[in-house]
mmCIF file of C-alpha atoms in Angstrom:
data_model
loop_
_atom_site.group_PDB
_atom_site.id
_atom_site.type_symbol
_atom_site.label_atom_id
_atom_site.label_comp_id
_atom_site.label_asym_id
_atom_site.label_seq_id
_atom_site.Cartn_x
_atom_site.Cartn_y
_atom_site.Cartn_z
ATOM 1 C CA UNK A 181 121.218 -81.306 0.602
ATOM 2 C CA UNK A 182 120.620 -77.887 0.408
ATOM 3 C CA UNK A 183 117.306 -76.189 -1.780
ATOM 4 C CA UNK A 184 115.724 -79.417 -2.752
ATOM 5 C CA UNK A 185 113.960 -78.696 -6.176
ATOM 6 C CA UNK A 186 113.716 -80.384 -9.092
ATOM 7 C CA UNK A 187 116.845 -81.446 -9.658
ATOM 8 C CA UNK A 188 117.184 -82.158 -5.738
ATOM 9 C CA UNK A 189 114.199 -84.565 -6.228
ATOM 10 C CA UNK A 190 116.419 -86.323 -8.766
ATOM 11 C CA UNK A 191 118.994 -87.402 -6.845
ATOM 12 C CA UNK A 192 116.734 -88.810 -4.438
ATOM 13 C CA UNK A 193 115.339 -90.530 -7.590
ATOM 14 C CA UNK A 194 118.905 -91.780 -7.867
ATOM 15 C CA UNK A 195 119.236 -92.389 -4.349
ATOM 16 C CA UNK A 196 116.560 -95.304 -4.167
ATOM 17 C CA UNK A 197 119.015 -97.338 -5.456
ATOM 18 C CA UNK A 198 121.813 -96.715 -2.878
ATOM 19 C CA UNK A 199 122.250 -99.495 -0.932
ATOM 20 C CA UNK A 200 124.259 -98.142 2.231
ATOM 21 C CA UNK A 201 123.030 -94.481 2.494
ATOM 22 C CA UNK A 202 122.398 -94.204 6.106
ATOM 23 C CA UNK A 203 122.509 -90.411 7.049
ATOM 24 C CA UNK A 204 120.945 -87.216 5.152
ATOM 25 C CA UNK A 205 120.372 -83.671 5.796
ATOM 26 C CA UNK A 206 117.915 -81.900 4.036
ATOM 27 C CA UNK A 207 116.685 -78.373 2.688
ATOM 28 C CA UNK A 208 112.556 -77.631 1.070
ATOM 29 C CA UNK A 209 112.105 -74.583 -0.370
ATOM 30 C CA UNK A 210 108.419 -75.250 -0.503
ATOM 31 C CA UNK A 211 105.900 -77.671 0.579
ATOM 32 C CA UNK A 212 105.241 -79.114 -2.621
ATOM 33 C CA UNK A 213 109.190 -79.902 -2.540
ATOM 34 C CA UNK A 214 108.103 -81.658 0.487
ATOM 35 C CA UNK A 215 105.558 -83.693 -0.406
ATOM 36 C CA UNK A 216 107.160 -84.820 -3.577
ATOM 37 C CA UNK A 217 110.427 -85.856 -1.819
ATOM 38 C CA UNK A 218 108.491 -88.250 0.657
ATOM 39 C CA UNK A 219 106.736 -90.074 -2.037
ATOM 40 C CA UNK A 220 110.406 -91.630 -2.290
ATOM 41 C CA UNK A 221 110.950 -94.700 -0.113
ATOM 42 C CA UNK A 222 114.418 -93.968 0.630
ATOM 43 C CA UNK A 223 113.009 -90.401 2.061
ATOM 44 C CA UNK A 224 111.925 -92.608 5.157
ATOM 45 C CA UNK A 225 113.990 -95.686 5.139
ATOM 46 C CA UNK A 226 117.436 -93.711 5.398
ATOM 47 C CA UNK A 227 118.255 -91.682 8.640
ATOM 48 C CA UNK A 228 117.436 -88.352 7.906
ATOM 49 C CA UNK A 229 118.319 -86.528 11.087
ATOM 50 C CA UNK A 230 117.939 -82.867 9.913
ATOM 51 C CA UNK A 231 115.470 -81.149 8.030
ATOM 52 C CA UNK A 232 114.818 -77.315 6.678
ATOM 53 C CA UNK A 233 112.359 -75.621 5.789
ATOM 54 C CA UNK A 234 113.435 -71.923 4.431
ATOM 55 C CA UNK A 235 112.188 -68.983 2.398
ATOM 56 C CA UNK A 236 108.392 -70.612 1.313
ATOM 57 C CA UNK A 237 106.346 -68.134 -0.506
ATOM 58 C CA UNK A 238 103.602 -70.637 -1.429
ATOM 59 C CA UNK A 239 101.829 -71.631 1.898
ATOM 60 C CA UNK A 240 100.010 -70.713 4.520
ATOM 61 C CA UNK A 241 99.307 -73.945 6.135
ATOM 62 C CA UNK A 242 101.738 -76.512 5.906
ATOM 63 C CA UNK A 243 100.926 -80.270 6.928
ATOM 64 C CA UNK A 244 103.724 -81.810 8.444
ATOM 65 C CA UNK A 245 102.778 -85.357 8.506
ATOM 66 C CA UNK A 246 105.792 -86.858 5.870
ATOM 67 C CA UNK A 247 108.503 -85.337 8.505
ATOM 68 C CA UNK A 248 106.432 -86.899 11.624
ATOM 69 C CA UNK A 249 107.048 -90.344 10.012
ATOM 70 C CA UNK A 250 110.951 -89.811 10.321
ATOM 71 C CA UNK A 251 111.859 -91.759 12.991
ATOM 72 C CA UNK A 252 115.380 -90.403 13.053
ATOM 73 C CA UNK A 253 114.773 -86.658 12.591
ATOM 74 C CA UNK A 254 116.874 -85.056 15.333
ATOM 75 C CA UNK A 255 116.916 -81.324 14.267
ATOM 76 C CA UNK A 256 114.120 -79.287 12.075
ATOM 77 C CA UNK A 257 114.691 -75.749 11.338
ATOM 78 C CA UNK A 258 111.887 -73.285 10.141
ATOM 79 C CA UNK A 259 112.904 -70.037 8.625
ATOM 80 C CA UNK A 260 112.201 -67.208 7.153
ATOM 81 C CA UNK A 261 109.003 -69.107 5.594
ATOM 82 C CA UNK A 262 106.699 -65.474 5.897
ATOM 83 C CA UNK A 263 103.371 -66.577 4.625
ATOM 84 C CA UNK A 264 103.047 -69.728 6.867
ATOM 85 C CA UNK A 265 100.534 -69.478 9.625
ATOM 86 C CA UNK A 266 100.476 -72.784 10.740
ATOM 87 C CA UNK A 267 101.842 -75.937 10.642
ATOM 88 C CA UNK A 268 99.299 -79.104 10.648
ATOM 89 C CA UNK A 269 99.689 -83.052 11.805
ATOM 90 C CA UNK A 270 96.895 -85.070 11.178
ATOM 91 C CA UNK A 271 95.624 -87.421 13.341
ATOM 92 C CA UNK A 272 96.338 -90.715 12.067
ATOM 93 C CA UNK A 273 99.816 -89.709 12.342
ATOM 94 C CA UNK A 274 99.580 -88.482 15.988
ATOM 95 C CA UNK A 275 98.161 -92.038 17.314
ATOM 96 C CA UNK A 276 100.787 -93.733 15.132
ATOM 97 C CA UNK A 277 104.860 -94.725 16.446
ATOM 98 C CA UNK A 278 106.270 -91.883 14.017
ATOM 99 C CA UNK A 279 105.534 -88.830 15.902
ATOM 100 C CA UNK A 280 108.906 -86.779 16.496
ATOM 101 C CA UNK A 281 110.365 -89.218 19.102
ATOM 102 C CA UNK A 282 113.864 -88.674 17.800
ATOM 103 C CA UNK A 283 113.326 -84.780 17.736
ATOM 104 C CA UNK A 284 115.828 -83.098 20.130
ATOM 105 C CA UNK A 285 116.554 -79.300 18.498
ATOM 106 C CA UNK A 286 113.807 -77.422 17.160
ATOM 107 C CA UNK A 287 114.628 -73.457 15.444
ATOM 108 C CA UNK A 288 111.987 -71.288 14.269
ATOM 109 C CA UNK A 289 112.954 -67.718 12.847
ATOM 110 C CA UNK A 290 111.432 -64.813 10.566
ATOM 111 C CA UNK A 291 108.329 -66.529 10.746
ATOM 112 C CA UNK A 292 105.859 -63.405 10.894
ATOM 113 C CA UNK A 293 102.369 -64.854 10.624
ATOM 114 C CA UNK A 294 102.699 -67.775 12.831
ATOM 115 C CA UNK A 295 100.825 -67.586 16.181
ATOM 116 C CA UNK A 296 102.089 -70.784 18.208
ATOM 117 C CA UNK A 297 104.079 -73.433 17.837
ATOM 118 C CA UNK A 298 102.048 -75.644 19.531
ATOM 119 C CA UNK A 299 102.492 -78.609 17.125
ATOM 120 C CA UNK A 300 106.122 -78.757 19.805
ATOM 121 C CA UNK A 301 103.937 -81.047 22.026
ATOM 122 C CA UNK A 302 104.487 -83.930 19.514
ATOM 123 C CA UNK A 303 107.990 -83.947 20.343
ATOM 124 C CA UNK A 304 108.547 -85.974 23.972
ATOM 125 C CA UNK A 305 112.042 -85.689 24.496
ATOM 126 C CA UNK A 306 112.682 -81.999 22.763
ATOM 127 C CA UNK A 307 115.945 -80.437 24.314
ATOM 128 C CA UNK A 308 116.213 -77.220 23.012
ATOM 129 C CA UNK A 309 113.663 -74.723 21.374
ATOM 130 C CA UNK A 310 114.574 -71.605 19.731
ATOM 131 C CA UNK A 311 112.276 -69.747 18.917
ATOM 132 C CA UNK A 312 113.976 -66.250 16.682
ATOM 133 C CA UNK A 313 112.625 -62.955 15.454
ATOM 134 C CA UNK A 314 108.801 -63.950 14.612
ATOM 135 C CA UNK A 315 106.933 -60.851 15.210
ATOM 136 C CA UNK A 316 103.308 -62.236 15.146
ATOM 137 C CA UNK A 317 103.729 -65.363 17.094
ATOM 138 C CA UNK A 318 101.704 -64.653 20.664
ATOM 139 C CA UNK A 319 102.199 -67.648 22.422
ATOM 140 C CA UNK A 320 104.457 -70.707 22.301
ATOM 141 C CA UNK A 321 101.690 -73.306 23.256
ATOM 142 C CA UNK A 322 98.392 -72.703 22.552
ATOM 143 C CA UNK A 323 96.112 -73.936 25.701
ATOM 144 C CA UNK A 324 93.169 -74.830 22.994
ATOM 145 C CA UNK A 325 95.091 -76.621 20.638
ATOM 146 C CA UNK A 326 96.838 -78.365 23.594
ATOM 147 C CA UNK A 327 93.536 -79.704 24.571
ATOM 148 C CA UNK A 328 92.891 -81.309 21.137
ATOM 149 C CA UNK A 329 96.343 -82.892 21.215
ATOM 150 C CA UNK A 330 95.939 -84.190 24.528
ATOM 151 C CA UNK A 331 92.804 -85.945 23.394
ATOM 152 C CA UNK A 332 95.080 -87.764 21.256
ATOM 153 C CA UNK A 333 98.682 -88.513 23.298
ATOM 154 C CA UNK A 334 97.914 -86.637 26.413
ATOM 155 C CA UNK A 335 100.115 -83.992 27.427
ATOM 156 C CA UNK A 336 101.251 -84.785 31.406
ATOM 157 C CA UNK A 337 105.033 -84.690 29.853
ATOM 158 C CA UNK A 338 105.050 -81.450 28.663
ATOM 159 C CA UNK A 339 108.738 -80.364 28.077
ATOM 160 C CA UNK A 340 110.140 -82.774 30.298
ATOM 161 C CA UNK A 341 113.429 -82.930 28.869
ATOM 162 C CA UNK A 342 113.605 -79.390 27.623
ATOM 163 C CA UNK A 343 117.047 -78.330 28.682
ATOM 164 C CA UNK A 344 117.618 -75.069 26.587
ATOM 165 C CA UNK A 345 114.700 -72.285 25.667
ATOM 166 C CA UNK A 346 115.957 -69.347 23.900
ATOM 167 C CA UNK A 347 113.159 -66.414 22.994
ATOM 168 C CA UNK A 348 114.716 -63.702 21.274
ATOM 169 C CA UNK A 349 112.951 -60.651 19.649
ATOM 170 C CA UNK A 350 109.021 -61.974 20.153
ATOM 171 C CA UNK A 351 107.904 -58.331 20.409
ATOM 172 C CA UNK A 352 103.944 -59.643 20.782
ATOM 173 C CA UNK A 353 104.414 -62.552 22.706
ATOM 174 C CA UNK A 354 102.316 -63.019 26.368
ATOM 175 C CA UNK A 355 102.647 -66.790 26.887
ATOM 176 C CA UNK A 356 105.162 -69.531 27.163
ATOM 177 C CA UNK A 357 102.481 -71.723 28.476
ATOM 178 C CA UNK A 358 99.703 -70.362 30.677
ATOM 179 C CA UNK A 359 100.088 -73.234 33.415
ATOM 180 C CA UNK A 360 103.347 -73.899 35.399
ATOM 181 C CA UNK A 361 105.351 -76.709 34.101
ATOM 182 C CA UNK A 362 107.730 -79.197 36.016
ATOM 183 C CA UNK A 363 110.443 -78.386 33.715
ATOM 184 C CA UNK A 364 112.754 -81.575 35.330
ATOM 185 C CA UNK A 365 115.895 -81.090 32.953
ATOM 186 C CA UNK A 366 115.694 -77.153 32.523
ATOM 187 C CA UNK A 367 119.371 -75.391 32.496
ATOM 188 C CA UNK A 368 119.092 -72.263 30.889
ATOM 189 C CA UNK A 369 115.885 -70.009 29.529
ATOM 190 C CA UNK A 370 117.365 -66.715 27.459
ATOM 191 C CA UNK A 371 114.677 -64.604 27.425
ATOM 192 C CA UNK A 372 115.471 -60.991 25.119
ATOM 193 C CA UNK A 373 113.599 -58.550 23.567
ATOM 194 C CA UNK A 374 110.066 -60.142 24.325
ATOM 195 C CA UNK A 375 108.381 -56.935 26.734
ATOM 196 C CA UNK A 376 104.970 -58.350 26.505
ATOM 197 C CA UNK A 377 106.158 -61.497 28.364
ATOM 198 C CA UNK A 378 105.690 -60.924 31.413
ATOM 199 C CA UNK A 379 104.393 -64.292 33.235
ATOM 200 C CA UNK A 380 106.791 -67.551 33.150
ATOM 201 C CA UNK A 381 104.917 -70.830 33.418
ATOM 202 C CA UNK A 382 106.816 -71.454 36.490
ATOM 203 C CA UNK A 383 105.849 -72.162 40.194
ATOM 204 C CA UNK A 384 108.086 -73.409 43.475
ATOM 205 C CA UNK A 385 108.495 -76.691 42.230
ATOM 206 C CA UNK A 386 109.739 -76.046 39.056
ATOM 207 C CA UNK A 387 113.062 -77.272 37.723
ATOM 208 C CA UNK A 388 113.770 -78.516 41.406
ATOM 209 C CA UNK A 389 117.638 -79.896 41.300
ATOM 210 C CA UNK A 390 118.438 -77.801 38.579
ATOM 211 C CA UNK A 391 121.308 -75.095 38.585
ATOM 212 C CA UNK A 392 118.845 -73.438 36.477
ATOM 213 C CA UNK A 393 120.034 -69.884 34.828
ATOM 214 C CA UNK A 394 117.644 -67.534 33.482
ATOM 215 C CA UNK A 395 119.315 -64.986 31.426
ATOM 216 C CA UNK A 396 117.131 -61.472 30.447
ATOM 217 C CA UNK A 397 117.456 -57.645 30.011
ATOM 218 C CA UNK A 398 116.909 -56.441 33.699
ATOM 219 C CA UNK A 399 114.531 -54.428 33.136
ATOM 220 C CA UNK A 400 112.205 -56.985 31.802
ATOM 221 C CA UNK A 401 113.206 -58.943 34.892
ATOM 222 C CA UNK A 402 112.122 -56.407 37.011
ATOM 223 C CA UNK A 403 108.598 -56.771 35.415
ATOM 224 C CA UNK A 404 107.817 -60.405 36.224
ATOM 225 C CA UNK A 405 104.940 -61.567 37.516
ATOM 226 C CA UNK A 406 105.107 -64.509 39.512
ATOM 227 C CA UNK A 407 102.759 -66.966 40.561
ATOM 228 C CA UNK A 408 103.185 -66.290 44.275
ATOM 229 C CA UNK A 409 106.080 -64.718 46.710
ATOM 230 C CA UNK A 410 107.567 -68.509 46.801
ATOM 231 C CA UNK A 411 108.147 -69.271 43.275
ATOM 232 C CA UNK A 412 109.422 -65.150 43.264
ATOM 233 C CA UNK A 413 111.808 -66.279 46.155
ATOM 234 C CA UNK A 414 112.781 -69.571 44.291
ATOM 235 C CA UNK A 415 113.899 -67.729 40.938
ATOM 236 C CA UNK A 416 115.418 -64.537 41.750
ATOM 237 C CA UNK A 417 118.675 -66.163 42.075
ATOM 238 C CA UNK A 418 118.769 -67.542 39.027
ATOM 239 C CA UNK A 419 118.482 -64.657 37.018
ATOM 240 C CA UNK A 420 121.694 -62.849 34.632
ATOM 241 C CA UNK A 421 121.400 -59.982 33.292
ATOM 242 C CA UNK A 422 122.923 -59.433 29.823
ATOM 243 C CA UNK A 423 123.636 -56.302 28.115
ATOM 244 C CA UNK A 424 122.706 -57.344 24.296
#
């Protein structure tokens, strides 16, 4: 349902009384769009499986706690939201069951002022994270606000089922993650137009069994550092250039 104002709000008026709606996608234009569409009941008994958020104007910090009650929520895409700086949980939410189990796809683009997008650690089995054109955002998780989330569900799973990363056009950003990761299901990492990156939270045990493929503009490649002549060993193989 795309730009869900007023009249969106509505139908979902309307849509209480549906007895056999099972699947909707949804678009907020802003986050009091948000917060007025999950004071409906059907906003959380139906399966909502995708979610937008696009073009806010109105907020700098945004809570997300309605969408972390959708249990079925299996794709949320930020974009182009350019005053948002970051996006908020609270923590009743966090030690509750609704807390982005279902979330597999996660896209965040033209997003300026964010820093992070460390509020990712909420989602256990995430499978793919693009993250798009967001020219202030300096890391993708934030070590210190990983340590207050860990406090809360612990973070020894960190991207465990992460199978796709694409980073594309992050012209400040230093850090994936500033510790090596397991990475157990990673296939592919696209890594283009970030220059400042030039550490991978990777060691030799990383994505061990994986045909992993780690695709880059050489000459970024060239400028890696790696943890140790091991992990430098381990990865070189895996690396295609691209042209674009």
């Amino acid at each position: 349902m795309e730009g869900c104002g007023y009249g969106c709000l509505l139908v979902l008026e309307e849509m209480e009384h549906l007895k056999y709606l099972n699947v909707l996608t949804l678009t907020f234009r802003s986050a009091s769009e948000l917060e007025k569409a999950s004071r409906f009941n059907k906003f959380f008994s139906c399966a909502i499986e995708d979610v937008s958020l696009e073009y806010f104007r109105d907020s700098r910090s945004l809570n997300i706690m309605a969408l972390a009650k959708l249990q079925h929520l299996c794709a949320f895409r930020l974009w182009n939201c350019m005053d948002l700086e970051e996006l908020k949980i609270k923590s009743n939410i966090i030690k509750g069951a609704g807390c982005f189990h279902s979330l597999r796809t996660v896209t965040v683009g033209e997003c300026n002022h964010l820093k992070d997008v460390s509020w990712v650690t909420f989602a256990p089995h995430l499978e793919q994270l693009y993250m798009l054109q967001c020219r202030g955002l300096e890391e993708i998780i934030s070590e210190e606000k990983l340590g207050e989330v860990a406090k809360l569900k612990g973070n020894s799973n960190l991207f465990s089922k992460l199978e796709r990363l694409v980073l594309y056009r992050l012209h400040i950003l230093s850090t994936i993650y500033c510790h090596a990761l397991p990475f157990p299901q990673l296939k592919e990492v696209s890594i283009r137009g970030c220059p400042m990156l030039k550490k991978l939270p990777l060691n030799s045990n990383s994505a061990k069994g994986q045909k992993l493929i780690i695709e880059g503009w050489e000459g970024w490649w060239k400028r890696v550092e790696w943890e140790d002549e091991s992990t430098k060993i381990a990865f070189l193989p895996t690396f295609k250039p691209v042209i674009f």
